[in-house]
Every structure is written in C-alpha cells, then in structure tokens.
Coordinates of C-alpha atoms in Angstrom, one line a residue:
X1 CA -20.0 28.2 6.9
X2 CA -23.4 27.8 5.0
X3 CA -25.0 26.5 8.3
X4 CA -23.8 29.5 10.5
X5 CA -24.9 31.9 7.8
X6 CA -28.5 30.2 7.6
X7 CA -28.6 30.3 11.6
X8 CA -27.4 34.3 11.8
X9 CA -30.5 34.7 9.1
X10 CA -33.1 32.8 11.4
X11 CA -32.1 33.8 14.6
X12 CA -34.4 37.3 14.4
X13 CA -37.4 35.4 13.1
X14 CA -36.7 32.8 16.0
X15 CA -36.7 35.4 18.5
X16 CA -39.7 37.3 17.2
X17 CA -41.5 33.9 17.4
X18 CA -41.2 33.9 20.8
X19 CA -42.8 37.3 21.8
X20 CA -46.1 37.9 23.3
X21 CA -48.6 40.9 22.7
X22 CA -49.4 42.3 26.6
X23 CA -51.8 44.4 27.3
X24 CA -51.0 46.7 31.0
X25 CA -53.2 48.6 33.0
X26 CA -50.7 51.4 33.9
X27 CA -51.0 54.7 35.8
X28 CA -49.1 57.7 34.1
X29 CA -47.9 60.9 35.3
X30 CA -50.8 63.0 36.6
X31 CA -52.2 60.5 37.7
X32 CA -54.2 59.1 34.2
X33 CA -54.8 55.5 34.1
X34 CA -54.8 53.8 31.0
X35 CA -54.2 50.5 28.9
X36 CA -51.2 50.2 26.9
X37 CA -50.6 47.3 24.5
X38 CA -46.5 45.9 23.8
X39 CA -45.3 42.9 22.3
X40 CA -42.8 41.0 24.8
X41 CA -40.7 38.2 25.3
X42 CA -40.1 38.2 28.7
X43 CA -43.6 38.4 30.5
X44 CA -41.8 38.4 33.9
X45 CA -43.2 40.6 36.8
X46 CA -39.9 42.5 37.0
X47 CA -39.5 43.0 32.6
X48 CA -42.6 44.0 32.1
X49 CA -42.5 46.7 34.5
X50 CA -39.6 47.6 33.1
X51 CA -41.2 47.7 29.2
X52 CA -44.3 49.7 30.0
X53 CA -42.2 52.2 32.5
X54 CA -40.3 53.0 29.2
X55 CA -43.5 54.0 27.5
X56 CA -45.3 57.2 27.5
X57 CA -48.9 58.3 26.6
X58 CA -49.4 61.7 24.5
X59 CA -51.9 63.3 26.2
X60 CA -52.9 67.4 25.1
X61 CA -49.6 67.2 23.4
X62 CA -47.4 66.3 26.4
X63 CA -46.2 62.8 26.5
X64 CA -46.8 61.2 29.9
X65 CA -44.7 58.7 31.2
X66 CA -45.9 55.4 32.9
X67 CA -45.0 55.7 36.8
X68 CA -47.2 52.3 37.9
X69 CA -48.0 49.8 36.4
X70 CA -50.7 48.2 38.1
X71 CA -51.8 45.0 36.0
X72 CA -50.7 42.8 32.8
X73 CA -52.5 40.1 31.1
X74 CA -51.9 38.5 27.0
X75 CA -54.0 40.4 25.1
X76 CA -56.9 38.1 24.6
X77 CA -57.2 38.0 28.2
X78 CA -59.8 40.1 30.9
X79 CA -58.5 42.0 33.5
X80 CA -59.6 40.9 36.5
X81 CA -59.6 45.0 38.8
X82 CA -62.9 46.3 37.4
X83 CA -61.0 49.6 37.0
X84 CA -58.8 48.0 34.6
X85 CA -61.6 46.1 33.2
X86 CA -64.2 49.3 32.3
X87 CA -60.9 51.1 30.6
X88 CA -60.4 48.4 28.1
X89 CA -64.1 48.4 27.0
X90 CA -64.1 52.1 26.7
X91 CA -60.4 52.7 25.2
X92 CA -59.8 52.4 21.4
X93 CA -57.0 51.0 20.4

C-alpha cells in the first residue's frame, strides 16, 4: 500500500520531468506572425501543432488564434527561416 501511495505522489513530478520548453514560429489569425513559447512533452510534428493551435495571442484586445504553425525548436535553439529568426530577436518575452 505504502509503495502505491509513494508512486500516485511521484508520478506528476515524473511526468513534469519529462517536458520540454518549445519555442514556435506560428502564424495567427490576420495573418500576424509571432513566437510563442510552451512547455511540452511530446515534441512530435503532429502534438505540437496541436499545442500551439490551442493557443491564442491578445492582440488590441482580441485574442488571435494560431492557424499555422510554421516552425518549432527547444528553446535554446535558433531558428533556422530568417523570418522566424529576426522575430525572436525583436520579440520580448
């Protein structure tokens, strides 16, 4: 009993162990492009279309919602589109 309990109380800091913080340059509704920064745990292709397509970006008080997302790298990483590449530099975060 004592084991299960210990393993129901690690399993959240196990799985938050395992995410990485992504950084996607995305395109959003009006056609805005952007960086937007999520921690993941699945950096597949297919999930992390899926994660930033969920997201929005305020924008003149309307939120905007992703409709591309055009390229991910880990955070510490460079883009490698020059487009994507000038945005970081210039976007705060």
């Amino acid at each position: 009993m004592k084991r299960i309990l210990l393993w129901l109380v690690s399993l959240p800091l196990l799985v938050q162990a395992q995410t990485e913080d992504i950084k996607c340059y995305v395109t959003l509704e009006g056609g805005v492009q952007m960086v937007l920064q999520q921690p993941v745990a699945d950096t597949s292709k297919a999930n992390l279309d899926r994660v930033f397509k969920l997201k929005g970006y305020e924008i003149d008080g309307v939120v905007r919602p992703v409709i591309e997302v055009i390229e991910c790298v880990p955070l510490a990483a460079t883009f490698s589109l020059a487009a994507a590449k000038k945005q970081d530099d210039i976007q705060p975060r």
